[in-house]
Coordinates of C-alpha atoms and ligand atoms in Angstrom, one line a residue:
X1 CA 23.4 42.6 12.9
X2 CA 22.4 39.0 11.5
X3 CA 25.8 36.7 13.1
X4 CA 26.1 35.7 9.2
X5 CA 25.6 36.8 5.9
X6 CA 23.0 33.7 4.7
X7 CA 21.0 31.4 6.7
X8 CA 21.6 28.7 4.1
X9 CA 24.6 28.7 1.0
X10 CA 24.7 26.4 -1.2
X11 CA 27.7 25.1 -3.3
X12 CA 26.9 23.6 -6.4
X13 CA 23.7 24.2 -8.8
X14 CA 23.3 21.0 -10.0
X15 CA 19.3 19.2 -9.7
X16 CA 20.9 19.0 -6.1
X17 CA 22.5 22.6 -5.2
X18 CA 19.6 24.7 -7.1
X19 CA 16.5 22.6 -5.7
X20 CA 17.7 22.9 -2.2
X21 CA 18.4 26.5 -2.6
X22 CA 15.2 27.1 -3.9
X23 CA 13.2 25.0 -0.9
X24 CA 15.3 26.8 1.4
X25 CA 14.1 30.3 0.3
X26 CA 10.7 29.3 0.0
X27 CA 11.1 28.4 3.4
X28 CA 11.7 31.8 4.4
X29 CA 15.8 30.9 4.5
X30 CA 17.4 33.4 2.9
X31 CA 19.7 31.4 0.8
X32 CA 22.7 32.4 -1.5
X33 CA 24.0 29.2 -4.2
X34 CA 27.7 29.1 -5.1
X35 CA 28.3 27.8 -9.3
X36 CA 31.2 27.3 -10.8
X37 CA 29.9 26.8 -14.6
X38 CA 28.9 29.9 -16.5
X39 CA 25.1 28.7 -16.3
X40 CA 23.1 27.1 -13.7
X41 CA 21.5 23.5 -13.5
X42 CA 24.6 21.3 -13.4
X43 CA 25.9 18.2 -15.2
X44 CA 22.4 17.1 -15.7
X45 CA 20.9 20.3 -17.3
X46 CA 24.6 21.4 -18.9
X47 CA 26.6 18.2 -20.1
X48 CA 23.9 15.2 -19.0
X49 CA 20.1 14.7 -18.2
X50 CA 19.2 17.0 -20.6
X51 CA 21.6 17.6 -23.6
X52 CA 21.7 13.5 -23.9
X53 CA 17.9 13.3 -23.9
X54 CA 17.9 16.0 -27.0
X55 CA 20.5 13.8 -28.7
X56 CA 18.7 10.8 -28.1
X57 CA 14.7 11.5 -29.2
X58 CA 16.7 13.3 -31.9
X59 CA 18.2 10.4 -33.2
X60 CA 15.3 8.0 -32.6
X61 CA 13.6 10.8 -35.3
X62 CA 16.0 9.7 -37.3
X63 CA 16.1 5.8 -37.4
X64 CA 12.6 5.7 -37.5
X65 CA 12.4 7.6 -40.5
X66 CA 15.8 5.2 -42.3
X67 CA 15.4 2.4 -40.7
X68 CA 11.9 1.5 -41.7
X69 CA 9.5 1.9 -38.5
X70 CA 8.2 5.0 -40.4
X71 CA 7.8 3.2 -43.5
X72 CA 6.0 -0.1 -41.5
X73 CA 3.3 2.4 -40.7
X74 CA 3.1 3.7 -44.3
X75 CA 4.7 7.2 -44.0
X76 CA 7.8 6.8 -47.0
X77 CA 10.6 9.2 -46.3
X78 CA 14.5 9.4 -47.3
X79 CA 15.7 11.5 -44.1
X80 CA 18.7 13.3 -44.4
X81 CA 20.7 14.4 -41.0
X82 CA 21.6 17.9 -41.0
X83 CA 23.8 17.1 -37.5
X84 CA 24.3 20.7 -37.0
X85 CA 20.6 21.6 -36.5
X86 CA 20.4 18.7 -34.5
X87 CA 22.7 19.8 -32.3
X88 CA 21.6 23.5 -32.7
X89 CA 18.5 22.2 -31.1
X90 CA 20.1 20.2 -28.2
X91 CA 21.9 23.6 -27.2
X92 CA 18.7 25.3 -27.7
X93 CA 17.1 23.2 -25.1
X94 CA 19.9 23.3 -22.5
X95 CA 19.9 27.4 -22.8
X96 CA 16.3 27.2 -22.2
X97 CA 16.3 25.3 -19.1
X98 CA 19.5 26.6 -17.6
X99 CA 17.7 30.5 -18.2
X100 CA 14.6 28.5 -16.2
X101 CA 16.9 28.2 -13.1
X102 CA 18.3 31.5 -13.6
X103 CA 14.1 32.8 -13.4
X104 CA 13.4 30.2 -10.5
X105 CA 16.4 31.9 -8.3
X106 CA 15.4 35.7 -9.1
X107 CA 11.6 34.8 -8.5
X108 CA 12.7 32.8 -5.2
X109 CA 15.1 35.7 -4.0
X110 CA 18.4 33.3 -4.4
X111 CA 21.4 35.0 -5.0
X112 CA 23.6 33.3 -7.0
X113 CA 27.1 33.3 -6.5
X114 CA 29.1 32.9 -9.3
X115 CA 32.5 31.4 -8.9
X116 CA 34.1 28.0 -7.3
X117 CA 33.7 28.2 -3.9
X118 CA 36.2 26.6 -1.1
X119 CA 35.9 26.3 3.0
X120 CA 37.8 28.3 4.6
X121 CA 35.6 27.4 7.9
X122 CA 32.6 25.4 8.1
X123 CA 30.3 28.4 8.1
X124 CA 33.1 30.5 6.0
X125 CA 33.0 30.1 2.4
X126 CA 35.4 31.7 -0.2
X127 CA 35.0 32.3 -4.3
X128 CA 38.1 34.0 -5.3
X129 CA 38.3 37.6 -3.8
X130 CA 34.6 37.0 -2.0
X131 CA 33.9 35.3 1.6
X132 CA 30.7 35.0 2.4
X133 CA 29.1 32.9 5.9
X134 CA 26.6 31.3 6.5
X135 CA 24.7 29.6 9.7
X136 CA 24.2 26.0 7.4
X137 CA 26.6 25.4 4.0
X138 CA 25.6 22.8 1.8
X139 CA 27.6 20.7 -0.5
X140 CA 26.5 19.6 -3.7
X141 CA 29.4 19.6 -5.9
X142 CA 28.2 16.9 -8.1
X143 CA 30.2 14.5 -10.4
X144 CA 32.7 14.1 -13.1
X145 CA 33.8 11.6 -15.3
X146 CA 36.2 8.4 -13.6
X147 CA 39.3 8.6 -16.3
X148 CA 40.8 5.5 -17.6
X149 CA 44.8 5.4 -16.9
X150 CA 46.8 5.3 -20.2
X151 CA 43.2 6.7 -22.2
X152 CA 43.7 10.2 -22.4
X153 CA 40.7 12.3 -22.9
X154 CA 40.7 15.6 -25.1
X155 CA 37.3 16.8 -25.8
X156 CA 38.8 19.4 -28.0
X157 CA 39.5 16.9 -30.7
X158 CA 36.7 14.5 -30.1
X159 CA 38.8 11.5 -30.6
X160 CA 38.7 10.5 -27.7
X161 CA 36.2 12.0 -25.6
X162 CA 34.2 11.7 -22.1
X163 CA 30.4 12.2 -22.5
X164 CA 30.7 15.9 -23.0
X165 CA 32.6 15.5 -26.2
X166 CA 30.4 12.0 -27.3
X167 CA 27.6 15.0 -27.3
X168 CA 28.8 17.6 -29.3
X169 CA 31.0 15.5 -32.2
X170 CA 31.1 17.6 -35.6
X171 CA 30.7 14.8 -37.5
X172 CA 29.1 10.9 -37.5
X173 CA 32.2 8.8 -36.6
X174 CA 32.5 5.9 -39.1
X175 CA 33.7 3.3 -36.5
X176 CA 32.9 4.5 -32.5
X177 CA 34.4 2.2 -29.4
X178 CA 32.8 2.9 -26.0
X179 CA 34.5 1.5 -22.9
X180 CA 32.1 0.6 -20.2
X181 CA 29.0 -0.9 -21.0
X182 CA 26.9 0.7 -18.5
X183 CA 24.2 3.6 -19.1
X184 CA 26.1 6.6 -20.8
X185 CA 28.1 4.0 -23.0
X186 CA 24.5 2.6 -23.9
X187 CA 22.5 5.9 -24.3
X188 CA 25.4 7.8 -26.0
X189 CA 26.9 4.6 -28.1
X190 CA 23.1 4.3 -29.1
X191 CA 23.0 8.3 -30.7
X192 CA 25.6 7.4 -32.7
X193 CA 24.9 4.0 -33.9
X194 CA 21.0 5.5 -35.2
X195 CA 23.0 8.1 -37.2
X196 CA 25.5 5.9 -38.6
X197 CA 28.2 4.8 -36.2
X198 CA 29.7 1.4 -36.4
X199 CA 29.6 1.3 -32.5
X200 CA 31.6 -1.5 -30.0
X201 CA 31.1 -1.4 -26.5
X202 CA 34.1 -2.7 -24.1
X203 CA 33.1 -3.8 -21.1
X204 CA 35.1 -5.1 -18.0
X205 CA 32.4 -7.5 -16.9
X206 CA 30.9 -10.3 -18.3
X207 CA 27.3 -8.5 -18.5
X208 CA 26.3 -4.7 -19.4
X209 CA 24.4 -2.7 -16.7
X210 CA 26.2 -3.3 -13.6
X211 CA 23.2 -3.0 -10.9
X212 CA 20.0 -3.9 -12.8
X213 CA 18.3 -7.0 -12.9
X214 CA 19.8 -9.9 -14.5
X215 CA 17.1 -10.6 -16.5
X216 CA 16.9 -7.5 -17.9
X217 CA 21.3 -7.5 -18.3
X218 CA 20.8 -9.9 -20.3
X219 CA 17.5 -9.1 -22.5
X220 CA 19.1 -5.7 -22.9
X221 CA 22.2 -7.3 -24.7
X222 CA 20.0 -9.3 -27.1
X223 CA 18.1 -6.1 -28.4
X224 CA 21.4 -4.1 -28.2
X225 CA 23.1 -6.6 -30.6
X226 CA 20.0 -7.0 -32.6
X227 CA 20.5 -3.3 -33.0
X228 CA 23.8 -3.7 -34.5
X229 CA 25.8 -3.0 -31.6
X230 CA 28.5 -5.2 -31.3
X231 CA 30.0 -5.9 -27.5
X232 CA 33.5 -7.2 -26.3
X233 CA 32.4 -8.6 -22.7
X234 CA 35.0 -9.4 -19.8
X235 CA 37.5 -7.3 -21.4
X236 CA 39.9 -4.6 -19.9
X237 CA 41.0 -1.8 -22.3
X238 CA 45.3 -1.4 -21.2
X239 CA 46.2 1.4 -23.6
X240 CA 44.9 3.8 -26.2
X241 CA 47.6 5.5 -28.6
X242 CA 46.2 8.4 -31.4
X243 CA 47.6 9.4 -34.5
X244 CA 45.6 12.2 -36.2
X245 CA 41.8 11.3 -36.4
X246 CA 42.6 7.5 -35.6
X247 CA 42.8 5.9 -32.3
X248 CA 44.0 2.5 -31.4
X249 CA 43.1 0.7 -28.5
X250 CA 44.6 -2.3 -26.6
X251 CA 42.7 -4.4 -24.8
X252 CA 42.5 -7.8 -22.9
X253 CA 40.1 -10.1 -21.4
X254 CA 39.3 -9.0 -18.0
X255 CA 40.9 -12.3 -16.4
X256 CA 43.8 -11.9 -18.1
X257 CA 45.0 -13.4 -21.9
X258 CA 46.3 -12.3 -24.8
X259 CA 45.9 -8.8 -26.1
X260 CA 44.4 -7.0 -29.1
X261 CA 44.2 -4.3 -30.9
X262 CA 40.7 -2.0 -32.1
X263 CA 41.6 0.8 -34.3
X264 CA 38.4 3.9 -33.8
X265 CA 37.6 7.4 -34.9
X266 CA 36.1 8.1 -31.5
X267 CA 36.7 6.5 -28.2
X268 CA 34.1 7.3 -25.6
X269 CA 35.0 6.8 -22.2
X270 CA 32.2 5.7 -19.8
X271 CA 33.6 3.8 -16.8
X272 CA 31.6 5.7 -14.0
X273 CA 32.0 9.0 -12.7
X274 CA 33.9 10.5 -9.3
X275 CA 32.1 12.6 -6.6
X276 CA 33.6 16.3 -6.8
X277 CA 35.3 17.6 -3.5
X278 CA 38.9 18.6 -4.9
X279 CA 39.7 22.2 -4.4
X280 CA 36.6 22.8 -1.8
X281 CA 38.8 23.1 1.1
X282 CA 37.8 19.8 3.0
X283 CA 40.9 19.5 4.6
X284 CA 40.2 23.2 6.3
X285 CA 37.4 22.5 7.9
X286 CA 38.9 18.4 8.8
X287 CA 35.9 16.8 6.7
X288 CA 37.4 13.5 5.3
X289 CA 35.9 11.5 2.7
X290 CA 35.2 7.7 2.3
X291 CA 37.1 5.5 0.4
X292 CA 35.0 6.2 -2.5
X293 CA 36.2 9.3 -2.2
X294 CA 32.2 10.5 -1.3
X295 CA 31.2 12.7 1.7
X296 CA 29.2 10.5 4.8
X297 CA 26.3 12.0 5.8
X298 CA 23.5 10.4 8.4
X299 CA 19.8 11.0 7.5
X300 CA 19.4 14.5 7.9
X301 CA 22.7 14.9 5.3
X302 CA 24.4 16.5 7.8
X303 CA 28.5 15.2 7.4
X304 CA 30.8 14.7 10.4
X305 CA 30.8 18.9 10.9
X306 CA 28.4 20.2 12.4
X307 CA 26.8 23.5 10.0
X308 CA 28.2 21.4 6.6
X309 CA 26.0 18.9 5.2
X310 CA 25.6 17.5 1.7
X311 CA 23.5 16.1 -0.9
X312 CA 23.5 14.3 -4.7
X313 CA 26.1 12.8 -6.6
X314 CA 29.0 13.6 -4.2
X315 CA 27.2 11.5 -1.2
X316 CA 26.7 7.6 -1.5
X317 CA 23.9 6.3 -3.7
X318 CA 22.8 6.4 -7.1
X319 CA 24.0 9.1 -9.1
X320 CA 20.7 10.2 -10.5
X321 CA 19.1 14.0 -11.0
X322 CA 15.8 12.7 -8.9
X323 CA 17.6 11.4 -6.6
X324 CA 19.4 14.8 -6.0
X325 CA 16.6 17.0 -6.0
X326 CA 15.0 15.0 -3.5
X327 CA 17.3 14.8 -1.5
X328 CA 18.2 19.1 -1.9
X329 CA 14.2 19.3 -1.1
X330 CA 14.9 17.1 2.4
X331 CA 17.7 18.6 3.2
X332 CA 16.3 21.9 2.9
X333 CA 13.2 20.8 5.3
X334 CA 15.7 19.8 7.8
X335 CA 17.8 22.7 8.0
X336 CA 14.3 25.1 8.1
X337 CA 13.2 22.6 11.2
X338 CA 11.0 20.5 9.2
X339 CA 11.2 16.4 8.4
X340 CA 12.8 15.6 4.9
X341 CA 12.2 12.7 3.9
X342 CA 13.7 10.3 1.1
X343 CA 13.2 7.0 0.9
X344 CA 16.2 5.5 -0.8
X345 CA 14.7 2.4 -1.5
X346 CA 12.5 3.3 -4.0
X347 CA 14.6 5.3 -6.4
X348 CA 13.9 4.7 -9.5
X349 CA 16.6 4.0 -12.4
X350 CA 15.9 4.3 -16.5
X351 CA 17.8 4.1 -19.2
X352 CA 17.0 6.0 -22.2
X353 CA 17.8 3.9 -25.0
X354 CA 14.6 2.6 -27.3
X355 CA 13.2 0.4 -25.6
X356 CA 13.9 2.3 -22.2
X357 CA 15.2 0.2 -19.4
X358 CA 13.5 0.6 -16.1
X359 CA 13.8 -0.1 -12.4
X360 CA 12.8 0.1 -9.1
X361 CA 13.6 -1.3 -5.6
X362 CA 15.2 -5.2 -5.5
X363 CA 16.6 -6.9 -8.3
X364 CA 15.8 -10.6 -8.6
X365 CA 19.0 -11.9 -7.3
X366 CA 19.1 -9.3 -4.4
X367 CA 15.7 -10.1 -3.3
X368 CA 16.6 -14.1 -3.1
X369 CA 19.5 -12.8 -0.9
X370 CA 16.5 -12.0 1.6
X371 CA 14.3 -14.4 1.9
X372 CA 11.1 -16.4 -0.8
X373 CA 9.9 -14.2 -3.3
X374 CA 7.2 -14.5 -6.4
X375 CA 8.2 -13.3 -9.7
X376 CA 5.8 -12.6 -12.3
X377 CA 6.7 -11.4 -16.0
X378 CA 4.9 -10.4 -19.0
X379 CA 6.1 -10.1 -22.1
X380 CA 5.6 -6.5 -24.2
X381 CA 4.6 -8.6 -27.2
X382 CA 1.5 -10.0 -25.5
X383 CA 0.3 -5.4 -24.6
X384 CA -1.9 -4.5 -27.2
X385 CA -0.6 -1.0 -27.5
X386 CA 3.3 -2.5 -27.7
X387 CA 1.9 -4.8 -30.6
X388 CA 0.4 -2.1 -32.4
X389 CA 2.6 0.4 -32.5
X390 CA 5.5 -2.3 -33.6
X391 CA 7.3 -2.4 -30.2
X392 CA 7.5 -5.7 -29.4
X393 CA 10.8 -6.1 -27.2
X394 CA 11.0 -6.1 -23.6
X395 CA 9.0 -7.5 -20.3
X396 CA 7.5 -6.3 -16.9
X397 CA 8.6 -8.2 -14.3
X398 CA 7.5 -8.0 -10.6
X399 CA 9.0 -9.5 -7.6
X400 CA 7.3 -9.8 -4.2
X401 CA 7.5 -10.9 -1.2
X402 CA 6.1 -14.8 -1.5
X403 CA 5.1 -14.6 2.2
X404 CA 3.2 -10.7 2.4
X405 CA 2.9 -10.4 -1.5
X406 CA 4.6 -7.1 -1.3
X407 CA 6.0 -5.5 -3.8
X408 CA 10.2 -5.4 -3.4
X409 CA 11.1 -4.3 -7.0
X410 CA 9.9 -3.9 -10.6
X411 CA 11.6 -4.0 -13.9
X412 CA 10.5 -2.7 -17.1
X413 CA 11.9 -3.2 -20.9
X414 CA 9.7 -1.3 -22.9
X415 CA 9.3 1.5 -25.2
X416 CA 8.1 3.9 -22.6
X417 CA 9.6 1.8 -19.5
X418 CA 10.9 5.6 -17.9
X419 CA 6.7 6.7 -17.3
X420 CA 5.8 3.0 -16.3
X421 CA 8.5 3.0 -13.6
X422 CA 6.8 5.9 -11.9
X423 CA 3.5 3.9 -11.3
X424 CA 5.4 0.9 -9.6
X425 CA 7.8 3.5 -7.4
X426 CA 4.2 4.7 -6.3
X427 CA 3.0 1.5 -5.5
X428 CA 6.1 0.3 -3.9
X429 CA 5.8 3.5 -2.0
X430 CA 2.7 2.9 -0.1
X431 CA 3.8 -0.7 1.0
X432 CA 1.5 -2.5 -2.2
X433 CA 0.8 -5.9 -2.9
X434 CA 0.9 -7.4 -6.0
X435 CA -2.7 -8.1 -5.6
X436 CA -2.9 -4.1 -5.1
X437 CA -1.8 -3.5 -8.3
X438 CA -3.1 -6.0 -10.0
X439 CA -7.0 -5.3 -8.8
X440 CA -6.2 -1.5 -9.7
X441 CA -8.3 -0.9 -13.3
X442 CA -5.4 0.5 -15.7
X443 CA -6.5 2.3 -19.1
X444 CA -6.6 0.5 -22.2
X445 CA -4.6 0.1 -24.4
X446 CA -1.9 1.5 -22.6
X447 CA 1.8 0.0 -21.9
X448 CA 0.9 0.5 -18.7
X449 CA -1.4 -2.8 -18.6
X450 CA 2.1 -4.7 -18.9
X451 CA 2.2 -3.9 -15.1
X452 CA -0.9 -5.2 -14.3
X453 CA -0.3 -8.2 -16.0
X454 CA 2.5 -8.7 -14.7
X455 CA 1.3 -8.2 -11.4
X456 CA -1.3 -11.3 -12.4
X457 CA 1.5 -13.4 -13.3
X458 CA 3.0 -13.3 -9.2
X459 CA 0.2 -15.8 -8.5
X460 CA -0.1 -17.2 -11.8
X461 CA -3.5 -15.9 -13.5
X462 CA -2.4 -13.0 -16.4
X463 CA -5.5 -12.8 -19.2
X464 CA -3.0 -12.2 -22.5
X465 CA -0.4 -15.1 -22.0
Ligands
LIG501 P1 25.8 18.2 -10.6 O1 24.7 18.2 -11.5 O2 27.1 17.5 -11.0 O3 26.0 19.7 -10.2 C1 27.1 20.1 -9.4 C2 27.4 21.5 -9.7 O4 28.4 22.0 -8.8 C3 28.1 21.6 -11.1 O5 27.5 22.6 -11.9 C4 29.6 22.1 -10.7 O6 30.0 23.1 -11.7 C5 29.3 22.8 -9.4 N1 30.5 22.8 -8.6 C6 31.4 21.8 -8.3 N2 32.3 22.2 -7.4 C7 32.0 23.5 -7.1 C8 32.6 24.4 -6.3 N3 33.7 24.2 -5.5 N4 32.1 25.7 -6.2 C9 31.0 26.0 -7.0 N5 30.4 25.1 -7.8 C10 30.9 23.9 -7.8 N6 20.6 11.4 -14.2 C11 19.3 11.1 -14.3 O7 18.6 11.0 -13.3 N7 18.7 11.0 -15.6 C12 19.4 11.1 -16.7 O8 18.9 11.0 -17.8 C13 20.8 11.4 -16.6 N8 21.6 11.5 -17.7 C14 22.9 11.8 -17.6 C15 23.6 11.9 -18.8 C16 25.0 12.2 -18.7 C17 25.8 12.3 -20.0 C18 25.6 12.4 -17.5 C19 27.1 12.7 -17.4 C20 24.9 12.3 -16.3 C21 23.5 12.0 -16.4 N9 22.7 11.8 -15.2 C22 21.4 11.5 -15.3 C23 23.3 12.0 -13.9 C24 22.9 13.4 -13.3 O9 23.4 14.3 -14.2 C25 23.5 13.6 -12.0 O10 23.1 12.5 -11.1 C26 23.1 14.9 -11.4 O11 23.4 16.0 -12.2 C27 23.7 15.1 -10.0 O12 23.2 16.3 -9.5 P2 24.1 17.1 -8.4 O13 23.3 18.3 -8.1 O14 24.5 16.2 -7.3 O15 25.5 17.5 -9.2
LIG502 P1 28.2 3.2 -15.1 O1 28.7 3.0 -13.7 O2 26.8 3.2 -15.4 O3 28.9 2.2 -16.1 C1 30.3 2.1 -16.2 C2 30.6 0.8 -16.8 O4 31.9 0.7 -17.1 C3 30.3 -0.4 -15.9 O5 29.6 -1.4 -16.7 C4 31.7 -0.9 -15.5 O6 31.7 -2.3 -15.3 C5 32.5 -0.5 -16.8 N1 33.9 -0.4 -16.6 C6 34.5 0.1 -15.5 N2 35.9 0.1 -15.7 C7 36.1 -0.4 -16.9 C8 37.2 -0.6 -17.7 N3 38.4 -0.3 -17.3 N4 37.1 -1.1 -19.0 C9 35.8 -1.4 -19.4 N5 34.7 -1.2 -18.7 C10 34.8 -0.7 -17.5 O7 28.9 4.6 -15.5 P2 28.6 5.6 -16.7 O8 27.9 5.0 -17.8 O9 29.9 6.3 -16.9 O10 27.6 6.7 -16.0 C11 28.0 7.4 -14.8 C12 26.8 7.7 -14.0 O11 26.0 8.7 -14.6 C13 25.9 6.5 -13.8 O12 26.2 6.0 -12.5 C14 24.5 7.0 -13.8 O13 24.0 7.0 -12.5 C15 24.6 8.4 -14.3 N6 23.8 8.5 -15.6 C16 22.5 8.2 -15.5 C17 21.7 8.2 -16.7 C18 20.3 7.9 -16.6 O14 19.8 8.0 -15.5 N7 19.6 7.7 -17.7 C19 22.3 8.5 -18.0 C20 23.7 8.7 -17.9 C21 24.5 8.7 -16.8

């Protein structure tokens, strides 16, 4: 008899949990994956990734066709939003990719174990009445939102809500406040605002996008505002009181002042989110968390107990669906003997908003932390395609080593900056040069030539500026 039930269980079917399941098995592992949520695929496929990207290219429909990029190219409509087709079409497309996972696991011999699951060893896993064991147990619990003290959230009435209630509102809120200007404020705060909301974003810091580029922090803004979204920087929200439908905020600036008040029919709060590890029985098995509250793991993702590792959201690093899957695919190469590899350096980072916001590697200021670097930029208005299609906003700009000419990070604003990304993480991935790319013929006309041009601009020769 086999010492324990599974060779591999996962906990959690997030782009994390239900990749490294499925790499496991086709490794020959037979694998079980523990879920909570009635359907498979996780905050990303359930509640993020994918029901916000629905919303969004939704939405973008429906400001081009109101707000006159339809009518610049000569198609003359009057749109009217039917929101509950809109949304019957987000749910449509997170039932259809959660039923994907669902086919992947039954075609890849995972059994799926439904229920939240909690150590009771570190090779003994319980899910209410069930215990199942397994030789290797791996976390990948995921996420959830950070809440703001004295800003309660209730989905249920969505006046003030968390991004799973900023998806699903009944009805266009006529005035929207976001608190935390970072990427679900932006993305979400920008649904609304295309179909109607008066939106303000709150933001604790004296710039939006904590992490990216400051160049691109502060581009960003400009085309947010030009948008007509209106920001409160350097300001802390202290209090939120609702009365019916209305909420009203109190706020101050961050470094202390008098307050204010900003009256809303929907508060979304978006001040980060909090790796998941209550209720999983750390404390049985004496696996501690950081400060951060995430789980430590070295580079095989194995955590300080031997047989439990862990992977995704609830581990340090950028909370991002690629970045989970790869990591579920390493992990599951380790654990059936093989090398995993992810190189965390080149993860790339995209906001969704129109333009997209992209990045890879370094930002500017990190990279002059380092050592002498090159920068070269072009502008979006200067790509023939950008120009044409009446998307003029945004840059590429590439930063390199100004001793090896190697690539350390790129940084896109640009309609389709989310599929550009993926040519620099490729480059920055085999060790290029900014010669590399530049000397690399790239299809015209294409968004893409920004990059090249860009590339050109590191030592000073680009053909369209
Ligand atoms: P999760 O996807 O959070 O999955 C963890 C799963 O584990 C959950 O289903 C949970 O129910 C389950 N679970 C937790 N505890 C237990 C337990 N004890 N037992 C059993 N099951 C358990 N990232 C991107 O890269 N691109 C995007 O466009 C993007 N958009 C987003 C939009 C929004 C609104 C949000 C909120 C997030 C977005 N993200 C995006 C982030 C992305 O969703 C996460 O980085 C990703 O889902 C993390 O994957 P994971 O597998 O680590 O965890
Ligand atoms: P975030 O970390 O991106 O932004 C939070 C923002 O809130 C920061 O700018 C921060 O300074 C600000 N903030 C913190 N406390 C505040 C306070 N008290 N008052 C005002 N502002 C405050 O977090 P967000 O937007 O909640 O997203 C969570 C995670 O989900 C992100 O880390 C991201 O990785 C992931 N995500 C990724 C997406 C993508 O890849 N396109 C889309 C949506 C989410």
């Amino acid at each position: 008899m086999a010492e324990y039930d599974y060779d591999v269980l996962v906990i959690g079917a997030g782009p994390g949990g239900y990749v490294a399941a499925i790499r496991a098995a086709q490794l020959g592992l037979k694998t079980a994956c523990a879920e909570g949520r009635e359907t498979l695929g996780g905050t990303c496929l359930n509640v993020g990734c994918i029901p916000s990207k629905a919303m969004l290219h939704a939405s973008e429909y429906f400001e081009a066709a109101k707000g006159g990029a339809m009518a610049k190219m000569g198609i003359e409509v009057t749109p009217k939003l039917n929101l509950g087709k809109m949304h019957e079409q987000r749910i449509d497309a997170v039932g259809g990719l959660t039923k994907g996972v669902e086919f992947l696991f039954k075609k890849n011999k995972v059994d799926w174990k439904k229920g939240y699951a909690s150590f009771v060893d570190a090779h003994t896993v319980k899910f209410g009445e069930e215990t199942v064991t397994a030789k290797e147990v791996v976390v990948a619990t995921g996420s959830s939102v950070t809440p703001l003290p004295g800003v309660e959230i209730d989905n249920s009435k969505f006046v003030v809500v968390d991004s799973t209630g900023a998806l699903e509102l009944p009805s266009v809120p006529k005035k929207m406040v976001v608190i935390g200007g970072g990427v679900i404020g932006l993305e979400l705060g920008s649904v609304w605002r295309r179909l109607g909301a008066e939106v303000t974003v709150v933001e604790f810091l004296d710039q939006i996008l904590p992490g990216m580029d400051g160049d691109v922090r502060k581009e960003a803004n400009k085309i947010f505002k030009k948008q007509g979204i209106e920001f409160k920087l350097g300001t802390k929200v202290t209090g939120c009181t609702v009365k019916g439908k209305k909420a009203t905020l109190t706020m101050e600036p961050a470094a202390g002042g008098a307050s204010e008040t900003l009256e809303a029919d929907c508060v979304l709060v978006s001040i980060g989110r909090k790796p998941n590890t209550e209720g999983l029985g750390l404390e049985n098995i004496g696996l501690e968390t950081n400060n951060r509250g995430q789980i430590e793991v070295d580079h095989e993702f194995r955590t300080s107990v031997a047989g439990v590792r862990a992977i995704g959201d609830v581990i340090p690093g950028p909370m991002l669906a690629h970045k989970a899957e790869d990591e579920g695919i390493a992990v599951a190469e380790w654990i059936a003997g093989q090398t995993g590899i992810v190189n965390h350096d080149v993860i790339p980072s995209v906001v969704y908003t129109l333009p997209e916001i992209a990045g890879v590697g370094l930002t500017e200021e990190h990279a002059k932390e380092d050592g002498e670097i090159k920068v070269g930029k072009f502008p979006m208005m200067a790509n023939s395609r950008a120009k044409t299609n009446h998307e003029p906003d945004g840059f590429v700009k590439i930063i390199t080593d100004a001793a090896t000419d190697r690539v350390l990070g790129v940084w896109c604003i640009a309609s389709v900056a989310g599929t550009m990304i993926a040519e620099a993480a490729v480059a920055m991935e085999f060790g290029a040069t900014s010669e590399d790319i530049a000397y690399t013929c790239h299809a015209h006309p294409t968004h893409s030539e920004a990059i090249k041009e860009a590339a050109m601009a590191v030592t000073g020769k680009p053909i369209h500026v």
